[in-house]
Short mmCIF file of C-alpha atoms and ligand atoms in Angstrom, two decimals:
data_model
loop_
_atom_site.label_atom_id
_atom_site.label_comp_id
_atom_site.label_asym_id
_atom_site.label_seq_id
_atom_site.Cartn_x
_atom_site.Cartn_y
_atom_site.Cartn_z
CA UNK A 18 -0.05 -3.28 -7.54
CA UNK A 19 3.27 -4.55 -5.83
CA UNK A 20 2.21 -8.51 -4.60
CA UNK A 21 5.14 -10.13 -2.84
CA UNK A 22 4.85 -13.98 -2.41
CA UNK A 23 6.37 -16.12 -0.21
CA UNK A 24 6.72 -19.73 -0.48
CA UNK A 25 8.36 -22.28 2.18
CA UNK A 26 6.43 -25.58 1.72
CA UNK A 27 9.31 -27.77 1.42
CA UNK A 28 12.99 -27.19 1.40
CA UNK A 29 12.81 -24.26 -0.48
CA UNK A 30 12.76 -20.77 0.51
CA UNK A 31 11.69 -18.33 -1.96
CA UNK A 32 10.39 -14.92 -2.35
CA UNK A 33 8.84 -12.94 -4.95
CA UNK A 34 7.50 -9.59 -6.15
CA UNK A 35 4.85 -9.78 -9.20
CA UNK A 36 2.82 -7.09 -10.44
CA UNK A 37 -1.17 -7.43 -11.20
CA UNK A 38 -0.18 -7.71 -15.13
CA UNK A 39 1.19 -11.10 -13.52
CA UNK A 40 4.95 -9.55 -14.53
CA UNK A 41 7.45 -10.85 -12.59
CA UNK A 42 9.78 -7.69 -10.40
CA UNK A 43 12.22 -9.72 -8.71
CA UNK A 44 12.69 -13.27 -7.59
CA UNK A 45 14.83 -15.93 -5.20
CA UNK A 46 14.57 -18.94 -4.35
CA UNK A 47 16.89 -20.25 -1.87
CA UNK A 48 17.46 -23.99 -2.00
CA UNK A 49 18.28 -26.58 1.33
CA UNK A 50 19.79 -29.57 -0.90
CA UNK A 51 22.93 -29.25 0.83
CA UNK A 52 21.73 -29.52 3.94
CA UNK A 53 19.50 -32.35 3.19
CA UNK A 54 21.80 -34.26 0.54
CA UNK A 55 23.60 -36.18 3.37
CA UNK A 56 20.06 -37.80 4.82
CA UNK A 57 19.02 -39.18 0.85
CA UNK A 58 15.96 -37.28 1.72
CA UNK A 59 14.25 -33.52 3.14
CA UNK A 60 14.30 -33.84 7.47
CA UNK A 61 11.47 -31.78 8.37
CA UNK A 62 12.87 -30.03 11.63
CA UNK A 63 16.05 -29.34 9.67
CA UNK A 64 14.24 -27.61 6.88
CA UNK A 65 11.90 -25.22 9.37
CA UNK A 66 14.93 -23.89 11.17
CA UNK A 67 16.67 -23.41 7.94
CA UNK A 68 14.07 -21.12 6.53
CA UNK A 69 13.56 -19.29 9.52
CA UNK A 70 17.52 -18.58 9.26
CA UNK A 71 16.31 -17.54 5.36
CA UNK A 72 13.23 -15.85 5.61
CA UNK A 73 14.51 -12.40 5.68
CA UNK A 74 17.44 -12.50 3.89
CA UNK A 75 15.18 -13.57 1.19
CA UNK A 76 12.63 -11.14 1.58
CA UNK A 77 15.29 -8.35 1.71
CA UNK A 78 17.35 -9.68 -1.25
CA UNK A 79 13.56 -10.24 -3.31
CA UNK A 80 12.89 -6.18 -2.75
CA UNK A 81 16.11 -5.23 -3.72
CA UNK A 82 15.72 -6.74 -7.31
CA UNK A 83 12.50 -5.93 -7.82
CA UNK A 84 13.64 -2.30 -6.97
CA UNK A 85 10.78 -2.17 -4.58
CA UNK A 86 10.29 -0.74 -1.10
CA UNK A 87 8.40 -2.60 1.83
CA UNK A 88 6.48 0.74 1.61
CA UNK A 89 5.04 0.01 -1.82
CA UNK A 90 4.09 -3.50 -1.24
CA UNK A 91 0.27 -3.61 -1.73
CA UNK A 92 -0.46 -7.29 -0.48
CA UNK A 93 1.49 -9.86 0.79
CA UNK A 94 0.33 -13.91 -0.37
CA UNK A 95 1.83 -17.07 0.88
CA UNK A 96 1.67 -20.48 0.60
CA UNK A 97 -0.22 -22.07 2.96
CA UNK A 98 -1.10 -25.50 2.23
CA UNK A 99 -0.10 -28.33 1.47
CA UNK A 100 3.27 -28.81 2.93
CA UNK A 101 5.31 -29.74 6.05
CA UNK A 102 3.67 -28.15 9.02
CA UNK A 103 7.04 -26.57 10.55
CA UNK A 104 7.84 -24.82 7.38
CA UNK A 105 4.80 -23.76 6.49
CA UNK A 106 4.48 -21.49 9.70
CA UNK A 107 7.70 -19.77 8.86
CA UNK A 108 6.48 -18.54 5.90
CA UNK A 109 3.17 -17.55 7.34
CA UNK A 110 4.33 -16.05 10.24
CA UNK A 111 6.49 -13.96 7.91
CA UNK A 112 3.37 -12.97 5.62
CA UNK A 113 1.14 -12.13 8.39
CA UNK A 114 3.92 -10.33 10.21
CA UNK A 115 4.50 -8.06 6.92
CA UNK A 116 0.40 -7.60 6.47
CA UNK A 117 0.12 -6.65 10.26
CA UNK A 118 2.89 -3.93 9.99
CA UNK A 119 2.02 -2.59 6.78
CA UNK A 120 -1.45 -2.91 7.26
CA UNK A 121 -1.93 -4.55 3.65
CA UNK A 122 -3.71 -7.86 3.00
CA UNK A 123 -3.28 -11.25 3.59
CA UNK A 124 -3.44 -13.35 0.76
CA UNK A 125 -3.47 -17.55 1.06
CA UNK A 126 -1.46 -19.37 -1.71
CA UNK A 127 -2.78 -22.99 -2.06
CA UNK A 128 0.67 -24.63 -3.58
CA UNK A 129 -0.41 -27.18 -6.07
CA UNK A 130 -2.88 -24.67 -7.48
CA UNK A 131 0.72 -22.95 -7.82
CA UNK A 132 2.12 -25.41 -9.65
CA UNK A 133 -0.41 -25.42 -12.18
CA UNK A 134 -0.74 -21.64 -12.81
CA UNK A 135 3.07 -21.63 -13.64
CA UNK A 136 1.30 -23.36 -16.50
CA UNK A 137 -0.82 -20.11 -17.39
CA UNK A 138 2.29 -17.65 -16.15
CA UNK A 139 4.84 -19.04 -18.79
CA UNK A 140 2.53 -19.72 -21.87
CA UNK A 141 0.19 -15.90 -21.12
CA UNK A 142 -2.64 -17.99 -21.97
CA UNK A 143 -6.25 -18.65 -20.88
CA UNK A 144 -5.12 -22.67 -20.07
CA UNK A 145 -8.23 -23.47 -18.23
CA UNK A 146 -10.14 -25.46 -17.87
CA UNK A 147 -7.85 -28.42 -18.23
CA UNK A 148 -6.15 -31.49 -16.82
CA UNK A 149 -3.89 -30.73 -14.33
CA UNK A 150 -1.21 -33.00 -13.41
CA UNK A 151 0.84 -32.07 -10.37
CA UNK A 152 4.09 -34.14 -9.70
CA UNK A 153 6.32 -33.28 -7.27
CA UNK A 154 8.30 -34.88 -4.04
CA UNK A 155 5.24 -34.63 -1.97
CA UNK A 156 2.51 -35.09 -4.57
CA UNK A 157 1.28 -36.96 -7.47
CA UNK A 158 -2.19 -35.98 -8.43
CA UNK A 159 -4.83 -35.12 -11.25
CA UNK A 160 -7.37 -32.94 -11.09
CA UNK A 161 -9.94 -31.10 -13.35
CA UNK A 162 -9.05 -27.60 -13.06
CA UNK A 163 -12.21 -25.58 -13.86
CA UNK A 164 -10.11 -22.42 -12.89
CA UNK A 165 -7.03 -21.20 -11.45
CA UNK A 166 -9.07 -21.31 -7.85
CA UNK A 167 -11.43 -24.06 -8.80
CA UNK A 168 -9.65 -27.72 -8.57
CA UNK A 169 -11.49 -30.93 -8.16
CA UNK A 170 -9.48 -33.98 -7.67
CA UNK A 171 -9.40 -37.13 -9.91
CA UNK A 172 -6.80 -39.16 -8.62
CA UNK A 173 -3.77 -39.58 -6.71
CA UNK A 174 -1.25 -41.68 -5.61
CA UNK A 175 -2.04 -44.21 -2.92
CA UNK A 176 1.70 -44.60 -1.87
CA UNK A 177 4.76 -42.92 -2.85
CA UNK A 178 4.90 -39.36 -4.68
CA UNK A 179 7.07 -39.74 -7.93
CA UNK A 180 9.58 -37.36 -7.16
CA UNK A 181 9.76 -39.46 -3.18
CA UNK A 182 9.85 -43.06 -5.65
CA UNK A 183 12.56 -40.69 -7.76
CA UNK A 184 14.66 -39.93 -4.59
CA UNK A 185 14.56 -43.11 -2.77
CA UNK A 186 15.64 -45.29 -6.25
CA UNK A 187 18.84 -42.24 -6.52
CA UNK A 188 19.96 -43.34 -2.94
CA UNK A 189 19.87 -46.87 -3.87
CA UNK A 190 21.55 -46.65 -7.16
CA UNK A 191 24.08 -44.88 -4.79
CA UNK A 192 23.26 -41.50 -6.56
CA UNK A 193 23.00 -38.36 -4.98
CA UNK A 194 20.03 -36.49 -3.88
CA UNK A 195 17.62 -34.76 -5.30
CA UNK A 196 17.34 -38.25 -7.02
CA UNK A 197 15.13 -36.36 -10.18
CA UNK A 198 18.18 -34.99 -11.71
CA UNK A 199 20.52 -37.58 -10.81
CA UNK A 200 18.60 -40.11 -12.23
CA UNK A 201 17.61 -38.04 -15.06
CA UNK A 202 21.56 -38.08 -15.88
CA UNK A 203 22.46 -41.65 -15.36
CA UNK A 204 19.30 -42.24 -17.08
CA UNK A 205 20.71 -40.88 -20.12
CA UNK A 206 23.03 -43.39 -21.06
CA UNK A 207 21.08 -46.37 -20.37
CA UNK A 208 18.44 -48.73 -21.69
CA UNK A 209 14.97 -48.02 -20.81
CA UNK A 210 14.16 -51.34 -22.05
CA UNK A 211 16.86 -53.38 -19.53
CA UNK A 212 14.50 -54.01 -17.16
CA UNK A 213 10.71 -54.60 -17.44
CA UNK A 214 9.07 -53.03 -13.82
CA UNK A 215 5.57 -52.70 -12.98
CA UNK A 216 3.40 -49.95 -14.02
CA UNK A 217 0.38 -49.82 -11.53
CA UNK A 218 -3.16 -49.73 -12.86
CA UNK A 219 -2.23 -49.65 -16.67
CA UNK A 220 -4.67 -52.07 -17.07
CA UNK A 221 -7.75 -49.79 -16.00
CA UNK A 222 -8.19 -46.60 -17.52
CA UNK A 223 -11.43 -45.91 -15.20
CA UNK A 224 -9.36 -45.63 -12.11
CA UNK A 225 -6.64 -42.19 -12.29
CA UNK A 226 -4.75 -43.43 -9.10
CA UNK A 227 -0.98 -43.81 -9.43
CA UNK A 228 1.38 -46.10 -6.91
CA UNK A 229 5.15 -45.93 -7.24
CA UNK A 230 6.36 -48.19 -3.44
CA UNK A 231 5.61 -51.52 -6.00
CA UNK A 232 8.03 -49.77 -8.31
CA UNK A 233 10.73 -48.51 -5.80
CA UNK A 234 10.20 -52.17 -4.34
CA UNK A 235 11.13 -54.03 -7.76
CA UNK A 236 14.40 -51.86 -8.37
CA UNK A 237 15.20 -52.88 -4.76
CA UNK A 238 14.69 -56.64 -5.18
CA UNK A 239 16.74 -55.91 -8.41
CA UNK A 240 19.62 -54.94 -7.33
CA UNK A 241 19.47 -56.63 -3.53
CA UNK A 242 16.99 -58.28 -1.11
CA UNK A 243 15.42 -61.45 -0.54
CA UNK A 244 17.28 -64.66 -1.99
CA UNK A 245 20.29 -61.92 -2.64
CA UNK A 246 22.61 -59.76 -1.14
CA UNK A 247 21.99 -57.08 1.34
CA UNK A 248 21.93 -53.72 -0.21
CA UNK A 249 25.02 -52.03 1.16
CA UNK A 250 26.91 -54.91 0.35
CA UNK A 251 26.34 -54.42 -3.57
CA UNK A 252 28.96 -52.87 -6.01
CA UNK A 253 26.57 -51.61 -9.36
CA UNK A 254 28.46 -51.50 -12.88
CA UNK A 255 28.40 -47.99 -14.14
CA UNK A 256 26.31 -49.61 -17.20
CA UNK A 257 23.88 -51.08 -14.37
CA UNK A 258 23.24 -47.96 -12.84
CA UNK A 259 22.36 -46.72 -16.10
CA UNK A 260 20.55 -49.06 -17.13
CA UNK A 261 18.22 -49.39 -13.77
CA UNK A 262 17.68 -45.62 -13.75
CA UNK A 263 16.84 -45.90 -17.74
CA UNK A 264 14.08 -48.58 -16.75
CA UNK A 265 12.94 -47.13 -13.75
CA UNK A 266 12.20 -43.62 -15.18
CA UNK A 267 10.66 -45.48 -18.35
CA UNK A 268 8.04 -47.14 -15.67
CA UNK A 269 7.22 -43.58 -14.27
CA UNK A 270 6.80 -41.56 -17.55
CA UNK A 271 4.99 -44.41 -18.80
CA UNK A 272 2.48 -44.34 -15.72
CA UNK A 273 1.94 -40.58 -15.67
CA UNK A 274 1.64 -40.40 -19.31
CA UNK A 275 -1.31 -42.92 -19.25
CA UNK A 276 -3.20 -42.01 -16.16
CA UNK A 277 -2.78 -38.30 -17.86
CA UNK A 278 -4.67 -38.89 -20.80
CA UNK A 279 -6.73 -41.32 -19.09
CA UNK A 280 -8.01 -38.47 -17.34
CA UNK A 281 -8.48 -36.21 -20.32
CA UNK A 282 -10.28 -39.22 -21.97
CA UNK A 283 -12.79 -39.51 -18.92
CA UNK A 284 -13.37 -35.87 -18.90
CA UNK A 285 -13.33 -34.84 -22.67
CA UNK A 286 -11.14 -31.76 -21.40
CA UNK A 287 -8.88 -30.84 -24.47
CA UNK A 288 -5.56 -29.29 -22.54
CA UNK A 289 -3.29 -30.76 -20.41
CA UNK A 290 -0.94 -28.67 -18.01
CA UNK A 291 1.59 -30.42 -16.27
CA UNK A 292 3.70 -29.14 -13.05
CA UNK A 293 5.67 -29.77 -9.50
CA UNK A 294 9.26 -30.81 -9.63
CA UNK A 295 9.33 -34.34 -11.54
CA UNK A 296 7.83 -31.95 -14.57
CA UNK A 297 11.59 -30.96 -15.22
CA UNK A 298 12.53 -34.65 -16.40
CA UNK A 299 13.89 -34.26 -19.59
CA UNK A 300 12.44 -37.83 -21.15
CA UNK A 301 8.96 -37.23 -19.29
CA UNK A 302 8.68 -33.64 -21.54
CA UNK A 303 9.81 -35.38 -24.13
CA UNK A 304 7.19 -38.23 -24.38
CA UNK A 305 4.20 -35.48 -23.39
CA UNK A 306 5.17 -33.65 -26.43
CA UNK A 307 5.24 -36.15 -28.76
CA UNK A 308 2.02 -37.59 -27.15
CA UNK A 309 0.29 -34.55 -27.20
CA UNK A 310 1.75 -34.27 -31.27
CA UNK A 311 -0.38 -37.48 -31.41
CA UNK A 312 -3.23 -36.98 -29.90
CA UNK A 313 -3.59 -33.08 -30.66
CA UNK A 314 -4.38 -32.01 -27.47
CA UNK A 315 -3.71 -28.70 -25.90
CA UNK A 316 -0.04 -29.30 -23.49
CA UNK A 317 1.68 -26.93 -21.43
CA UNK A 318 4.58 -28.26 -19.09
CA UNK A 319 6.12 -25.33 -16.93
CA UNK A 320 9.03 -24.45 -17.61
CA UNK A 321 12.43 -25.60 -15.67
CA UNK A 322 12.42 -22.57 -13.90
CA UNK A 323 9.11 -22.88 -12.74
CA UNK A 324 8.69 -26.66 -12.27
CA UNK A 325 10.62 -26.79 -8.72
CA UNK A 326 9.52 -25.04 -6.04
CA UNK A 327 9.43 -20.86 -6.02
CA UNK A 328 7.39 -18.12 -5.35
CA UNK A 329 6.90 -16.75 -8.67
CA UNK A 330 4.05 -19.42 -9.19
CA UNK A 331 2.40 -17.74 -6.12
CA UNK A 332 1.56 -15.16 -8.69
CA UNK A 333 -1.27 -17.43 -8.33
CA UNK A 334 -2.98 -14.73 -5.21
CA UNK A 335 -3.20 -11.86 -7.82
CA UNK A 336 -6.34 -14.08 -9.34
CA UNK A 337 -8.12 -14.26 -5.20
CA UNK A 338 -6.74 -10.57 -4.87
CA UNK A 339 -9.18 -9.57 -7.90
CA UNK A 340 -11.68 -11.64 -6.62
CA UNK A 341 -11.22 -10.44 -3.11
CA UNK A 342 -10.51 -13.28 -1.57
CA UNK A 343 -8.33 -12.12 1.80
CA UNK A 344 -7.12 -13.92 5.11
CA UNK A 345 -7.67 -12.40 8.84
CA UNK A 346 -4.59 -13.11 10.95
CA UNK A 347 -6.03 -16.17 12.46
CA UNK A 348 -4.98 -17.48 9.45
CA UNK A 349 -3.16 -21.14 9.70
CA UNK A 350 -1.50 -23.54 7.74
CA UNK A 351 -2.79 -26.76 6.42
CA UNK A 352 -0.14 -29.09 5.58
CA UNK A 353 -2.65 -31.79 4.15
CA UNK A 354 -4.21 -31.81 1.15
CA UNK A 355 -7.36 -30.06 1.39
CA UNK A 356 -9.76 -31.77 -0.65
CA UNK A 357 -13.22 -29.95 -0.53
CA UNK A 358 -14.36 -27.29 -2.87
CA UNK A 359 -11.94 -24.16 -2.76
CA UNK A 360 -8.94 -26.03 -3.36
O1 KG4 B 12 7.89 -29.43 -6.58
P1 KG4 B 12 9.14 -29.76 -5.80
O2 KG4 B 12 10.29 -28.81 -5.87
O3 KG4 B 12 8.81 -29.94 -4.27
C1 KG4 B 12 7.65 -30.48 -3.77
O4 KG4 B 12 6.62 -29.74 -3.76
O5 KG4 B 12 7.72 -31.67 -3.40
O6 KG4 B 12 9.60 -31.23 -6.29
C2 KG4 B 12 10.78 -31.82 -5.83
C3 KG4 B 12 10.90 -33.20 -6.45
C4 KG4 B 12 12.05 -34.05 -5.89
O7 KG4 B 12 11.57 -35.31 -5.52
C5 KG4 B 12 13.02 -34.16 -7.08
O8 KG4 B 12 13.76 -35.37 -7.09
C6 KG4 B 12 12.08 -34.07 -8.24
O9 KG4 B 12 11.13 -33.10 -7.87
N1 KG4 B 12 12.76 -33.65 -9.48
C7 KG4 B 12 12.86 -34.42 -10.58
C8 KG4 B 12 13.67 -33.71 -11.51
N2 KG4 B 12 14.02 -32.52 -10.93
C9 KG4 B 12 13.45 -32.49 -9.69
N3 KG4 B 12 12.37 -35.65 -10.86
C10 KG4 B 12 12.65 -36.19 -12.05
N4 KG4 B 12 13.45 -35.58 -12.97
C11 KG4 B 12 13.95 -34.35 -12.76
N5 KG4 B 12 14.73 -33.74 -13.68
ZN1 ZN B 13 6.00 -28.21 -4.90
#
């Protein structure tokens, strides 16, 4: 069985074609961060028309290294929630398109499941049922994840996403964006222990929410703001920059780290998968391991490849293909979180 996936949630476009033995044929993603770096952040109407100039050269450029024809595709999936509404229809427009004209079927992709079954892709192994914790520039959420198809949410966050709280420190530490990395790297050479910013909710392990805008706000006030200059006006030392990115980075691992194993504490699940962009920071992997070393829980973090957005992870539809779960055209997208049973 030849499954190609789409994926255009965000500000990436990305194509690929997996087999039912969840192998991997061909892939691309096709990133935007140029066209977004200038605006510190993703601009919705500049992202949809920028996958709809993608779309196809994507899809074209998938087949050809996966060496497969559209002939021989036997489904098409895509991702169709959550997500910015104007990209989302590219890709589904695409999908159904393809499905229509090949008469094969429809298959919907729900993204953060996505990001947790690149979990189950990379290790091969059975992973469920286990925490998942999904943390990316639109999302920062736990849920108990019965199965790949079967999510039920714990907690969220009730402001900023971390990767959003990653993004909008990078732009005012005068860093480039995607803030993640950026940070990540000035990070590196700094003190974690500099500065001392909040961590929300530490102090009740009963409630698995997460809020970074308190954060952001403190490394604002930090550097500039009330009582203190304005923020354009400010000239950091290199060894400031560090330093801030060091602390602020320290505050996020430190909140996700508790609120995850608050969560596995509340549910007695035993294994932990983590995913979604802000997954790639190198001193957040580092403190899961050697938390999970500690605690001897089960912990799979995706891999870099596989923690940003792609379509590989979409590999995700060959589980509703086998349990014949299949879209009619009316199909639509859903660029909310859709929070009832079926997530
Ligand atoms: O999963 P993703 O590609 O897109 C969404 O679904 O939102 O995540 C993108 C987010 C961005 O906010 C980016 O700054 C963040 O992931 N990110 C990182 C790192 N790499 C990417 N955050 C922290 N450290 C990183 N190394
Ligand atoms: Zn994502």
């Amino acid at each position: 069985m030849n499954l190609l996936t789409l994926e255009t949630t965000c500000d990436e476009t990305a194509a690929a074609v997996v087999n039912e033995r969840l192998e991997v044929l061909g892939a691309v993603v096709a990133s935007q961060d140029e066209l977004h770096r200038r605006f510190g952040g993703v601009v919705p109407e500049i992202a949809s028309r920028a996958h709809l100039e993608r779309i196809l050269p994507v899809i074209d450029e998938t087949l050809r290294r996966a060496g497969v024809r559209l002939s021989q595709l036997d489904a098409v999936a895509v991702a169709n929630t959550p997500g910015l509404a104007g990209s989302l229809l590219v890709g589904l427009v695409a999908a159904k398109t393809l499905a229509a004209a090949l008469e094969i079927p429809l298959i919907a992709v729900n993204h953060l499941q996505a990001h947790i079954y690149a979990c189950r892709l990379a290790s091969g192994e059975n992973v469920f049922p286990c925490a998942g914790l999904i943390i990316s520039g639109g999302h920062t959420s736990l849920y108990r994840c019965l199965g790949p198809l079967d999510f039920q949410l714990l907690g969220a966050t009730i402001d900023d996403a971390a990767g959003e709280a990653f993004d909008k420190v990078a732009a005012m530490l005068g860093l480039p964006y995607p803030g993640g990395p950026s940070i990540q790297r000035a990070a590196a050479g700094g003190n974690p222990a500099a500065y001392r910013f909040p961590r929300a909710f530490l102090h009740d392990p009963k409630r698995l929410d997460f809020s970074f805008s308190g954060l952001k706000t403190a490394v604002r006030y930090t550097i500039a703001g009330p009582g203190r200059p304005d923020l354009a006006q400010v000239r950091l030392e290199p060894r400031q920059v560090a330093d801030l990115a060091a602390s602020f980075q320290e505050a996020v691992v430190d909140s996700l780290l508790d609120k995850a194993h608050a969560a596995l504490a509340a549910t007695g699940l035993e294994t932990l998968c983590v995913g979604g962009g802000v997954a790639a920071n190198a001193r957040l992997r580092q403190r899961l391991e050697e938390e999970a070393g500690r605690s001897g829980i089960r912990l799979f973090v995706a891999p870099l490849s596989l923690c940003t957005d792609n379509a590989v992870m979409g590999a995700i539809a060959v589980e509703r293909y086998r349990a014949g779960l299949f879209e009619g055209l009316d199909l639509d997208v859903f660029p909310g979180v859709v929070r009832s049973k079926g997530l």
